[in-house]
GROMACS .gro file of C-alpha atoms in nm:
model
  248
    1GLU     CA    1   1.238  -4.043   2.841
    2LYS     CA    2   1.505  -3.756   2.872
    3ILE     CA    3   1.572  -3.751   2.495
    4GLN     CA    4   1.198  -3.746   2.409
    5GLU     CA    5   1.153  -3.455   2.654
    6PHE     CA    6   1.465  -3.291   2.494
    7VAL     CA    7   1.321  -3.325   2.150
    8LYS     CA    8   0.977  -3.193   2.253
    9LYS     CA    9   1.144  -2.872   2.422
   10PHE     CA   10   1.361  -2.835   2.125
   11TYR     CA   11   1.065  -2.782   1.883
   12LEU     CA   12   0.870  -2.594   2.146
   13ASN     CA   13   1.177  -2.366   2.168
   14LYS     CA   14   1.166  -2.342   1.775
   15LEU     CA   15   0.768  -2.252   1.801
   16TYR     CA   16   0.867  -1.958   2.062
   17LYS     CA   17   1.130  -1.827   1.808
   18GLY     CA   18   0.882  -1.860   1.516
   19LEU     CA   19   0.612  -1.658   1.687
   20ILE     CA   20   0.841  -1.380   1.751
   21LEU     CA   21   0.985  -1.382   1.409
   22PHE     CA   22   0.637  -1.397   1.260
   23VAL     CA   23   0.531  -1.074   1.452
   24LEU     CA   24   0.838  -0.903   1.399
   25ILE     CA   25   0.823  -0.953   1.014
   26THR     CA   26   0.456  -0.922   0.956
   27ALA     CA   27   0.399  -0.612   1.174
   28PHE     CA   28   0.698  -0.447   1.015
   29VAL     CA   29   0.581  -0.522   0.668
   30PHE     CA   30   0.217  -0.389   0.782
   31ILE     CA   31   0.382  -0.072   0.876
   32LEU     CA   32   0.572  -0.041   0.572
   33TYR     CA   33   0.295  -0.083   0.339
   34THR     CA   34   0.042   0.126   0.500
   35THR     CA   35   0.279   0.414   0.541
   36LEU     CA   36   0.379   0.366   0.165
   37GLU     CA   37   0.006   0.382   0.059
   38TYR     CA   38  -0.105   0.661   0.317
   39PHE     CA   39   0.170   0.908   0.140
   40SER     CA   40   0.185   0.763  -0.223
   41TYR     CA   41  -0.199   0.701  -0.296
   42LEU     CA   42  -0.094   0.412  -0.522
   43ASN     CA   43  -0.309   0.324  -0.805
   44SER     CA   44  -0.541  -0.005  -0.807
   45ALA     CA   45  -0.238  -0.212  -0.954
   46GLY     CA   46   0.003  -0.078  -0.703
   47ARG     CA   47  -0.240  -0.171  -0.420
   48SER     CA   48  -0.305  -0.512  -0.548
   49ILE     CA   49   0.053  -0.594  -0.537
   50LEU     CA   50   0.076  -0.467  -0.181
   51PHE     CA   51  -0.232  -0.657  -0.102
   52TYR     CA   52  -0.119  -1.007  -0.239
   53SER     CA   53   0.233  -0.978  -0.169
   54TYR     CA   54   0.138  -0.918   0.213
   55LEU     CA   55  -0.095  -1.226   0.190
   56ILE     CA   56   0.208  -1.435   0.061
   57ILE     CA   57   0.447  -1.289   0.337
   58LEU     CA   58   0.178  -1.366   0.605
   59LEU     CA   59   0.099  -1.720   0.490
   60GLY     CA   60   0.464  -1.800   0.405
   61THR     CA   61   0.593  -1.688   0.764
   62ALA     CA   62   0.295  -1.856   0.939
   63LEU     CA   63   0.396  -2.172   0.761
   64ILE     CA   64   0.768  -2.171   0.817
   65TYR     CA   65   0.776  -2.001   1.181
   66ILE     CA   66   0.451  -2.139   1.334
   67PHE     CA   67   0.279  -2.450   1.163
   68TYR     CA   68   0.620  -2.623   1.074
   69PRO     CA   69   0.745  -2.632   1.444
   70LEU     CA   70   0.383  -2.747   1.548
   71TYR     CA   71   0.386  -3.017   1.308
   72LYS     CA   72   0.718  -3.148   1.445
   73LEU     CA   73   0.614  -3.084   1.805
   74PHE     CA   74   0.341  -3.323   1.761
   75GLY     CA   75   0.583  -3.596   1.652
   76LEU     CA   76   0.511  -3.587   1.292
   77GLY     CA   77   0.756  -3.590   1.002
   78LYS     CA   78   1.099  -3.660   1.023
   79GLN     CA   79   1.239  -3.562   1.378
   80ILE     CA   80   1.581  -3.416   1.476
   81ASP     CA   81   1.831  -3.676   1.421
   82HIS     CA   82   2.051  -3.841   1.708
   83ALA     CA   83   2.386  -3.691   1.587
   84THR     CA   84   2.251  -3.349   1.636
   85ILE     CA   85   2.099  -3.397   1.949
   86ALA     CA   86   2.434  -3.537   2.081
   87HIS     CA   87   2.602  -3.233   1.913
   88LEU     CA   88   2.366  -2.992   2.090
   89ILE     CA   89   2.402  -3.164   2.426
   90GLY     CA   90   2.772  -3.226   2.395
   91ASN     CA   91   2.834  -2.862   2.326
   92TYR     CA   92   2.652  -2.739   2.630
   93PHE     CA   93   2.803  -2.999   2.844
   94PRO     CA   94   3.159  -3.059   2.753
   95GLN     CA   95   3.182  -3.344   3.033
   96ILE     CA   96   2.957  -3.560   2.827
   97ASP     CA   97   3.185  -3.533   2.521
   98ASP     CA   98   3.061  -3.818   2.286
   99LYS     CA   99   2.940  -4.038   2.542
  100LEU     CA  100   2.592  -3.971   2.428
  101LEU     CA  101   2.659  -4.025   2.062
  102ASN     CA  102   2.809  -4.369   2.168
  103ILE     CA  103   2.486  -4.472   2.327
  104PHE     CA  104   2.292  -4.376   2.013
  105GLN     CA  105   2.522  -4.589   1.800
  106LEU     CA  106   2.530  -4.889   2.047
  107GLU     CA  107   2.144  -4.864   2.043
  108GLU     CA  108   2.162  -4.879   1.658
  109LEU     CA  109   2.403  -5.170   1.683
  110LYS     CA  110   2.136  -5.349   1.930
  111GLU     CA  111   1.848  -5.291   1.702
  112SER     CA  112   2.042  -5.417   1.388
  113GLY     CA  113   2.132  -5.728   1.574
  114GLN     CA  114   2.497  -5.713   1.461
  115TYR     CA  115   2.674  -5.798   1.777
  116LYS     CA  116   2.893  -6.070   1.935
  117SER     CA  117   2.761  -6.048   2.291
  118TYR     CA  118   2.409  -5.913   2.377
  119ASP     CA  119   2.505  -5.876   2.749
  120LEU     CA  120   2.816  -5.701   2.679
  121LEU     CA  121   2.635  -5.462   2.475
  122ILE     CA  122   2.358  -5.410   2.730
  123SER     CA  123   2.657  -5.364   2.980
  124ALA     CA  124   2.816  -5.098   2.775
  125ILE     CA  125   2.481  -4.897   2.702
  126ASP     CA  126   2.386  -4.913   3.074
  127THR     CA  127   2.739  -4.778   3.191
  128LYS     CA  128   2.721  -4.499   2.953
  129ILE     CA  129   2.379  -4.399   3.058
  130GLU     CA  130   2.463  -4.394   3.414
  131LYS     CA  131   2.753  -4.126   3.325
  132VAL     CA  132   2.504  -3.894   3.147
  133LYS     CA  133   2.222  -3.937   3.342
  134PRO     CA  134   2.282  -3.663   3.620
  135PHE     CA  135   2.295  -3.393   3.333
  136PRO     CA  136   1.970  -3.213   3.257
  137PHE     CA  137   1.966  -3.224   2.886
  138ILE     CA  138   1.702  -2.959   2.829
  139LYS     CA  139   1.922  -2.699   2.963
  140ALA     CA  140   2.111  -2.726   2.622
  141ILE     CA  141   1.802  -2.587   2.468
  142PRO     CA  142   1.868  -2.214   2.415
  143PHE     CA  143   1.548  -2.052   2.573
  144GLN     CA  144   1.716  -1.758   2.716
  145LYS     CA  145   1.862  -1.680   2.365
  146THR     CA  146   1.544  -1.694   2.220
  147LYS     CA  147   1.383  -1.465   2.468
  148LYS     CA  148   1.629  -1.180   2.341
  149TYR     CA  149   1.444  -1.180   2.023
  150LEU     CA  150   1.136  -1.056   2.205
  151LYS     CA  151   1.269  -0.698   2.238
  152TRP     CA  152   1.318  -0.690   1.853
  153ALA     CA  153   0.949  -0.804   1.803
  154LEU     CA  154   0.820  -0.543   2.031
  155ILE     CA  155   0.976  -0.266   1.821
  156PRO     CA  156   0.739  -0.276   1.543
  157VAL     CA  157   0.432  -0.343   1.766
  158ILE     CA  158   0.523  -0.038   1.990
  159LEU     CA  159   0.570   0.156   1.656
  160LEU     CA  160   0.237   0.052   1.539
  161ILE     CA  161   0.068   0.139   1.839
  162ALA     CA  162   0.225   0.486   1.862
  163ILE     CA  163   0.118   0.544   1.481
  164PHE     CA  164  -0.241   0.445   1.551
  165THR     CA  165  -0.227   0.697   1.879
  166ILE     CA  166  -0.086   0.973   1.683
  167LYS     CA  167  -0.235   0.951   1.346
  168SER     CA  168  -0.479   0.652   1.321
  169GLU     CA  169  -0.572   0.715   0.947
  170ILE     CA  170  -0.215   0.612   0.847
  171ILE     CA  171  -0.349   0.251   0.952
  172THR     CA  172  -0.704   0.271   0.906
  173GLU     CA  173  -0.750   0.447   0.570
  174SER     CA  174  -0.444   0.309   0.398
  175THR     CA  175  -0.562  -0.069   0.511
  176LYS     CA  176  -0.901   0.007   0.363
  177ARG     CA  177  -0.757   0.117   0.037
  178ILE     CA  178  -0.531  -0.178   0.022
  179VAL     CA  179  -0.792  -0.424   0.084
  180GLN     CA  180  -1.033  -0.261  -0.159
  181TYR     CA  181  -0.761  -0.242  -0.407
  182ASN     CA  182  -1.000  -0.272  -0.703
  183GLN     CA  183  -1.195   0.048  -0.619
  184THR     CA  184  -1.070   0.416  -0.701
  185PHE     CA  185  -0.977   0.649  -0.428
  186GLU     CA  186  -0.931   1.020  -0.501
  187LYS     CA  187  -0.645   1.186  -0.308
  188PRO     CA  188  -0.792   1.458  -0.097
  189ALA     CA  189  -0.674   1.819  -0.147
  190PRO     CA  190  -0.410   1.953   0.096
  191TYR     CA  191  -0.654   2.219   0.209
  192GLN     CA  192  -0.977   2.290   0.318
  193PHE     CA  193  -1.230   2.581   0.294
  194ASP     CA  194  -1.435   2.739   0.588
  195ILE     CA  195  -1.713   2.962   0.510
  196LEU     CA  196  -1.702   3.261   0.775
  197ASN     CA  197  -2.055   3.383   0.714
  198ALA     CA  198  -2.285   3.325   0.987
  199SER     CA  199  -2.546   3.303   0.731
  200LEU     CA  200  -2.591   3.233   0.366
  201THR     CA  201  -2.915   3.409   0.305
  202THR     CA  202  -2.976   3.767   0.215
  203PHE     CA  203  -3.258   3.997   0.107
  204GLN     CA  204  -3.363   4.038  -0.242
  205ASN     CA  205  -3.187   4.299  -0.443
  206GLN     CA  206  -2.900   4.346  -0.203
  207ASP     CA  207  -2.538   4.280  -0.244
  208PHE     CA  208  -2.388   3.977  -0.068
  209THR     CA  209  -2.026   3.902   0.019
  210ILE     CA  210  -1.913   3.554   0.106
  211HIS     CA  211  -1.598   3.530   0.308
  212VAL     CA  212  -1.386   3.206   0.290
  213LYS     CA  213  -1.076   3.081   0.492
  214VAL     CA  214  -0.834   2.837   0.394
  215HIS     CA  215  -0.645   2.597   0.614
  216GLY     CA  216  -0.430   2.293   0.563
  217ASN     CA  217  -0.099   2.172   0.481
  218GLU     CA  218  -0.101   2.370   0.165
  219VAL     CA  219  -0.268   2.695   0.072
  220PRO     CA  220  -0.386   2.764  -0.266
  221LYS     CA  221  -0.267   3.088  -0.457
  222ASP     CA  222  -0.608   3.182  -0.579
  223VAL     CA  223  -0.968   3.072  -0.492
  224PHE     CA  224  -1.268   3.062  -0.735
  225ILE     CA  225  -1.634   3.041  -0.665
  226GLN     CA  226  -1.859   2.859  -0.923
  227TYR     CA  227  -2.221   2.994  -0.957
  228GLY     CA  228  -2.421   2.836  -1.232
  229GLU     CA  229  -2.215   2.788  -1.540
  230ARG     CA  230  -1.966   3.071  -1.445
  231THR     CA  231  -1.670   3.087  -1.238
  232TYR     CA  232  -1.560   3.369  -1.038
  233LYS     CA  233  -1.230   3.466  -0.877
  234CYS     CA  234  -1.216   3.570  -0.521
  235GLU     CA  235  -1.050   3.873  -0.381
  236LYS     CA  236  -0.744   3.788  -0.156
  237GLU     CA  237  -0.721   3.967   0.166
  238ASN     CA  238  -0.416   3.741   0.296
  239ASN     CA  239  -0.282   3.412   0.238
  240THR     CA  240  -0.566   3.221   0.405
  241LEU     CA  241  -0.883   3.491   0.374
  242PHE     CA  242  -1.053   3.540   0.059
  243HIS     CA  243  -1.384   3.689  -0.037
  244TYR     CA  244  -1.612   3.744  -0.319
  245SER     CA  245  -1.904   4.008  -0.356
  246PHE     CA  246  -2.229   3.924  -0.542
  247THR     CA  247  -2.367   4.256  -0.653
  248ASN     CA  248  -2.734   4.298  -0.765
   0.00000   0.00000   0.00000
């Protein structure tokens, strides 16, 4: 029963560690991909590579770090062998030495039927079991070591929350473009125009001047207005203010 409990806890620890690594890897790659797309505005082919490679990473890490330990936890497939169990427990409890391995070997000998005296064999097994019985085997499972991985998984999660709080479009807009990789998205201009006129109407036969303010990460050197089929260059007042007068 103690060995069965050890095996169950062993795979449970594998599952805990796997969940932490799953979050660490997928969150880090998600941040990397969305940040890359936000600043690069990749074409459809580039975004499709990000989309499908992330799916592969997501499914691959889920299979390796979550579903495989779960599969073992439910007792399916080949379980951890006795030699490995004896090695793990013996390393943690030096007092046990090779006694546990001897018990496994004697049990195998009993099952094979290759022994001279059954009573002598059973007596040897019982004697060794009594010697290892006081030791709590599950302490040999490094749960505390696994918990140390948790702080590394929190780093990309905290970073993701910080990015979403400070500039959510890095996550939202990039994710949308990556998921919809077969659509075309135009990169927006690094500046915007504000019309400063309170009204854009005027009386007939009167001149009209339109005032424009430019703001953004970059400022254009010149500003033009298109009216009908013709384009007119605005007068520059300073780096951000422009105007153009329509004369009657």
